[in-house]
mmCIF file of C-alpha atoms in Angstrom:
data_model
loop_
_atom_site.group_PDB
_atom_site.id
_atom_site.type_symbol
_atom_site.label_atom_id
_atom_site.label_comp_id
_atom_site.label_asym_id
_atom_site.label_seq_id
_atom_site.Cartn_x
_atom_site.Cartn_y
_atom_site.Cartn_z
ATOM 1 C CA MET A 9 -25.696 -43.594 60.814
ATOM 2 C CA GLN A 10 -29.557 -43.983 60.437
ATOM 3 C CA GLU A 11 -29.941 -41.387 63.257
ATOM 4 C CA LYS A 12 -27.893 -38.716 61.358
ATOM 5 C CA LYS A 13 -29.696 -39.597 58.504
ATOM 6 C CA ILE A 14 -33.171 -38.866 60.212
ATOM 7 C CA GLU A 15 -31.927 -35.855 61.872
ATOM 8 C CA THR A 16 -30.451 -34.453 58.609
ATOM 9 C CA ARG A 17 -33.723 -35.334 57.064
ATOM 10 C CA VAL A 18 -35.936 -33.612 59.844
ATOM 11 C CA LEU A 19 -33.367 -30.500 59.875
ATOM 12 C CA THR A 20 -33.777 -30.151 56.114
ATOM 13 C CA GLY A 21 -37.624 -30.487 56.215
ATOM 14 C CA VAL A 22 -37.968 -27.807 59.074
ATOM 15 C CA ALA A 23 -35.502 -25.689 56.903
ATOM 16 C CA ILE A 24 -37.913 -25.889 54.241
ATOM 17 C CA PHE A 25 -40.928 -25.105 56.001
ATOM 18 C CA THR A 26 -39.243 -22.069 57.687
ATOM 19 C CA ALA A 27 -38.497 -20.720 54.245
ATOM 20 C CA ILE A 28 -42.101 -21.424 52.984
ATOM 21 C CA VAL A 29 -43.429 -19.809 56.317
ATOM 22 C CA ILE A 30 -41.217 -16.410 55.445
ATOM 23 C CA VAL A 31 -42.352 -16.298 51.789
ATOM 24 C CA LEU A 32 -45.877 -17.062 52.060
ATOM 25 C CA GLN A 33 -45.889 -14.129 55.233
ATOM 26 C CA LEU A 34 -44.249 -11.920 53.082
ATOM 27 C CA LEU A 35 -46.301 -12.435 49.947
ATOM 28 C CA GLY A 36 -49.632 -13.089 51.833
ATOM 29 C CA SER A 37 -49.223 -9.581 53.384
ATOM 30 C CA PHE A 38 -50.408 -8.136 49.963
ATOM 31 C CA ILE A 39 -54.078 -9.854 50.521
ATOM 32 C CA ARG A 40 -55.590 -7.480 52.779
ATOM 33 C CA PHE A 41 -59.169 -6.765 54.149
ATOM 34 C CA GLY A 42 -59.205 -3.237 55.857
ATOM 35 C CA PRO A 43 -55.953 -2.665 57.866
ATOM 36 C CA PHE A 44 -55.289 -6.340 58.123
ATOM 37 C CA SER A 45 -53.717 -9.264 56.040
ATOM 38 C CA ILE A 46 -55.014 -12.737 55.509
ATOM 39 C CA SER A 47 -52.480 -15.488 56.784
ATOM 40 C CA LEU A 48 -51.816 -18.465 54.474
ATOM 41 C CA VAL A 49 -48.788 -19.195 56.815
ATOM 42 C CA LEU A 50 -51.090 -21.575 59.163
ATOM 43 C CA ILE A 51 -50.800 -24.207 56.394
ATOM 44 C CA PRO A 52 -47.331 -24.871 56.279
ATOM 45 C CA ILE A 53 -47.320 -24.482 59.893
ATOM 46 C CA VAL A 54 -49.981 -27.450 60.351
ATOM 47 C CA VAL A 55 -48.126 -29.709 57.920
ATOM 48 C CA GLY A 56 -44.726 -28.858 59.533
ATOM 49 C CA ALA A 57 -45.940 -29.701 62.995
ATOM 50 C CA ALA A 58 -47.865 -32.851 62.066
ATOM 51 C CA MET A 59 -44.768 -34.299 60.037
ATOM 52 C CA TYR A 60 -41.985 -33.119 62.704
ATOM 53 C CA GLY A 61 -43.666 -32.504 65.699
ATOM 54 C CA ALA A 62 -44.918 -29.719 68.142
ATOM 55 C CA GLY A 63 -41.448 -28.436 68.584
ATOM 56 C CA ALA A 64 -41.271 -28.018 65.059
ATOM 57 C CA GLY A 65 -44.744 -26.486 64.727
ATOM 58 C CA ALA A 66 -43.893 -24.046 67.921
ATOM 59 C CA TRP A 67 -40.626 -22.919 65.811
ATOM 60 C CA LEU A 68 -42.588 -22.399 62.694
ATOM 61 C CA GLY A 69 -45.242 -20.469 64.460
ATOM 62 C CA PHE A 70 -42.575 -18.261 66.134
ATOM 63 C CA VAL A 71 -40.732 -17.652 62.585
ATOM 64 C CA PHE A 72 -44.155 -16.568 61.479
ATOM 65 C CA GLY A 73 -44.346 -14.012 64.051
ATOM 66 C CA VAL A 74 -41.026 -12.639 63.309
ATOM 67 C CA ALA A 75 -42.188 -12.246 59.607
ATOM 68 C CA VAL A 76 -45.195 -10.410 60.531
ATOM 69 C CA LEU A 77 -43.151 -8.146 62.604
ATOM 70 C CA LEU A 78 -40.951 -7.635 59.668
ATOM 71 C CA SER A 79 -43.487 -7.221 57.302
ATOM 72 C CA GLY A 80 -45.435 -4.257 58.904
ATOM 73 C CA ASP A 81 -48.606 -6.197 59.614
ATOM 74 C CA ALA A 82 -48.217 -5.320 63.250
ATOM 75 C CA ALA A 83 -47.711 -1.378 62.492
ATOM 76 C CA ALA A 84 -51.107 -0.314 63.630
ATOM 77 C CA PHE A 85 -50.220 -1.659 67.233
ATOM 78 C CA MET A 86 -46.537 -1.150 67.246
ATOM 79 C CA PRO A 87 -46.891 2.645 68.291
ATOM 80 C CA ILE A 88 -49.465 1.867 71.182
ATOM 81 C CA ASN A 89 -47.037 -0.663 72.694
ATOM 82 C CA PRO A 90 -44.050 -2.249 71.026
ATOM 83 C CA PHE A 91 -43.623 -4.543 74.033
ATOM 84 C CA GLY A 92 -47.047 -5.909 73.996
ATOM 85 C CA THR A 93 -47.216 -6.092 70.134
ATOM 86 C CA ILE A 94 -43.770 -8.201 69.946
ATOM 87 C CA LEU A 95 -44.954 -10.500 72.875
ATOM 88 C CA THR A 96 -48.367 -10.952 71.344
ATOM 89 C CA VAL A 97 -47.179 -11.573 67.698
ATOM 90 C CA LEU A 98 -44.704 -14.136 68.770
ATOM 91 C CA VAL A 99 -46.352 -15.982 71.599
ATOM 92 C CA LYS A 100 -49.548 -16.545 69.192
ATOM 93 C CA GLY A 101 -47.713 -17.787 66.355
ATOM 94 C CA ALA A 102 -45.449 -19.903 68.656
ATOM 95 C CA LEU A 103 -48.483 -21.650 70.349
ATOM 96 C CA ALA A 104 -50.588 -21.817 67.187
ATOM 97 C CA GLY A 105 -47.724 -24.412 65.951
ATOM 98 C CA LEU A 106 -47.137 -26.001 69.346
ATOM 99 C CA CYS A 107 -50.899 -26.412 69.846
ATOM 100 C CA ALA A 108 -51.112 -28.099 66.211
ATOM 101 C CA GLY A 109 -48.555 -30.438 66.991
ATOM 102 C CA LEU A 110 -49.598 -31.571 69.962
ATOM 103 C CA VAL A 111 -53.151 -32.345 68.982
ATOM 104 C CA PHE A 112 -51.898 -34.019 65.662
ATOM 105 C CA ARG A 113 -49.648 -36.275 67.967
ATOM 106 C CA ALA A 114 -52.849 -36.840 70.398
ATOM 107 C CA LEU A 115 -54.942 -37.960 67.644
ATOM 108 C CA GLU A 116 -53.026 -39.179 64.817
ATOM 109 C CA LYS A 117 -52.804 -42.938 66.163
ATOM 110 C CA LYS A 118 -56.569 -43.197 66.373
ATOM 111 C CA ASN A 119 -57.284 -41.242 63.000
ATOM 112 C CA ILE A 120 -55.073 -39.510 60.994
ATOM 113 C CA TYR A 121 -57.702 -37.581 59.153
ATOM 114 C CA ALA A 122 -59.177 -36.651 62.246
ATOM 115 C CA ALA A 123 -55.827 -35.535 63.705
ATOM 116 C CA VAL A 124 -55.172 -33.300 60.483
ATOM 117 C CA ILE A 125 -58.663 -31.684 60.648
ATOM 118 C CA VAL A 126 -58.714 -30.827 64.139
ATOM 119 C CA SER A 127 -54.953 -29.711 64.106
ATOM 120 C CA ALA A 128 -55.738 -27.502 61.053
ATOM 121 C CA ILE A 129 -58.812 -26.147 62.967
ATOM 122 C CA VAL A 130 -56.894 -25.390 66.481
ATOM 123 C CA CYS A 131 -54.252 -23.656 64.716
ATOM 124 C CA PRO A 132 -56.239 -20.622 63.841
ATOM 125 C CA ILE A 133 -58.416 -20.645 66.679
ATOM 126 C CA VAL A 134 -55.216 -20.547 68.976
ATOM 127 C CA ASN A 135 -53.595 -17.710 66.408
ATOM 128 C CA THR A 136 -56.646 -15.520 66.780
ATOM 129 C CA GLY A 137 -57.543 -16.381 70.396
ATOM 130 C CA VAL A 138 -54.010 -15.204 71.664
ATOM 131 C CA PHE A 139 -54.126 -12.048 69.305
ATOM 132 C CA LEU A 140 -57.775 -11.269 71.113
ATOM 133 C CA ILE A 141 -55.880 -11.797 74.409
ATOM 134 C CA GLY A 142 -53.222 -9.569 73.368
ATOM 135 C CA CYS A 143 -55.756 -6.684 72.589
ATOM 136 C CA VAL A 144 -57.327 -6.887 75.819
ATOM 137 C CA LEU A 145 -54.091 -6.985 77.823
ATOM 138 C CA PHE A 146 -52.235 -4.461 75.877
ATOM 139 C CA PHE A 147 -54.193 -2.489 73.635
ATOM 140 C CA LEU A 148 -58.018 -2.074 75.120
ATOM 141 C CA GLU A 149 -58.126 1.434 75.245
ATOM 142 C CA THR A 150 -57.198 1.798 71.904
ATOM 143 C CA VAL A 151 -59.158 -0.816 70.215
ATOM 144 C CA SER A 152 -62.234 0.750 72.171
ATOM 145 C CA GLN A 153 -61.501 3.889 70.477
ATOM 146 C CA TRP A 154 -61.349 2.357 67.217
ATOM 147 C CA ALA A 155 -64.749 0.442 68.083
ATOM 148 C CA ALA A 156 -66.301 3.866 68.909
ATOM 149 C CA GLY A 157 -65.205 5.200 65.984
ATOM 150 C CA MET A 158 -66.287 2.336 63.721
ATOM 151 C CA GLY A 159 -69.947 2.755 65.549
ATOM 152 C CA PHE A 160 -69.892 -0.373 67.489
ATOM 153 C CA ALA A 161 -71.377 0.164 70.998
ATOM 154 C CA ASN A 162 -69.404 -2.687 72.409
ATOM 155 C CA VAL A 163 -65.622 -3.138 72.029
ATOM 156 C CA GLY A 164 -66.235 -7.160 72.358
ATOM 157 C CA THR A 165 -68.309 -7.062 69.028
ATOM 158 C CA TYR A 166 -65.661 -5.059 67.367
ATOM 159 C CA MET A 167 -62.814 -7.341 68.273
ATOM 160 C CA ILE A 168 -64.495 -10.434 66.872
ATOM 161 C CA VAL A 169 -66.307 -8.746 63.758
ATOM 162 C CA GLY A 170 -64.137 -5.875 62.814
ATOM 163 C CA LEU A 171 -60.497 -7.132 63.696
ATOM 164 C CA VAL A 172 -60.649 -10.665 63.583
ATOM 165 C CA GLY A 173 -64.057 -11.716 61.648
ATOM 166 C CA LEU A 174 -63.056 -12.288 58.112
ATOM 167 C CA ASN A 175 -59.464 -13.108 58.787
ATOM 168 C CA PHE A 176 -60.475 -15.631 60.973
ATOM 169 C CA VAL A 177 -63.170 -17.223 58.910
ATOM 170 C CA PHE A 178 -60.819 -17.377 55.965
ATOM 171 C CA GLU A 179 -57.895 -18.834 58.041
ATOM 172 C CA MET A 180 -60.280 -21.660 59.305
ATOM 173 C CA LEU A 181 -62.158 -22.188 55.954
ATOM 174 C CA ILE A 182 -58.718 -22.302 54.039
ATOM 175 C CA ASN A 183 -57.341 -24.767 56.421
ATOM 176 C CA ILE A 184 -60.418 -27.091 56.326
ATOM 177 C CA VAL A 185 -60.684 -27.053 52.605
ATOM 178 C CA LEU A 186 -56.878 -28.039 52.331
ATOM 179 C CA SER A 187 -57.088 -30.783 55.084
ATOM 180 C CA PRO A 188 -56.763 -33.110 52.241
ATOM 181 C CA VAL A 189 -54.104 -31.830 50.704
ATOM 182 C CA ILE A 190 -52.373 -31.191 54.313
ATOM 183 C CA LEU A 191 -53.199 -35.111 54.832
ATOM 184 C CA ARG A 192 -51.815 -36.462 51.626
ATOM 185 C CA LEU A 193 -48.344 -34.177 52.365
ATOM 186 C CA VAL A 194 -48.409 -35.662 55.798
ATOM 187 C CA LYS A 195 -48.781 -39.242 54.634
ATOM 188 C CA ILE A 196 -46.000 -38.565 51.937
ATOM 189 C CA GLY A 197 -43.855 -37.230 54.384
ATOM 190 C CA LYS A 198 -44.365 -40.012 57.125
ATOM 191 C CA ASN A 199 -43.727 -42.710 54.441
ATOM 192 C CA ARG A 200 -40.731 -41.243 53.472
ATOM 193 C CA LYS A 201 -39.560 -40.956 57.063
ATOM 194 C CA ALA A 202 -40.107 -44.820 57.273
ATOM 195 C CA ALA A 203 -38.422 -45.633 54.301
#
């Protein structure tokens, strides 16, 4: 009976975080810098991954990817290469959540605060890194044209500064600033799981 209670609690928790991810992505798509939106969704992905494990983090990241596709945030890339767009968006979200969960689990017994901070940093790094890899694999010619049109001599500089610069910095800072809040939520969740 205790096992079913824990399983129900985990499913309920992951479902709540899934809803939060969807709402934050759909509402967060209104916060824009140029053609790209700032993602606040990584926060519940990190919390969910810390509370419910790497699998839950991967699920929440995948849901984030689906919401990105449905919200139109990937619209600039979709006409260029639909397969590359879908693959990049889904993989970047799922890997960001998975890695956040794995890092948290690896560090939580040593220092829960460090586990939260490092997983909160890893999540946007993986998310942005996979996006950049997707740009190179599927969109390099188009991104090179965008770079030239914006006056960048180097496409790599454009990708770092123009495509991900503000977005990445914002995601990283918000995760670091909210790490104490994330930590508190994780501790509350861990205490409730133990009860």
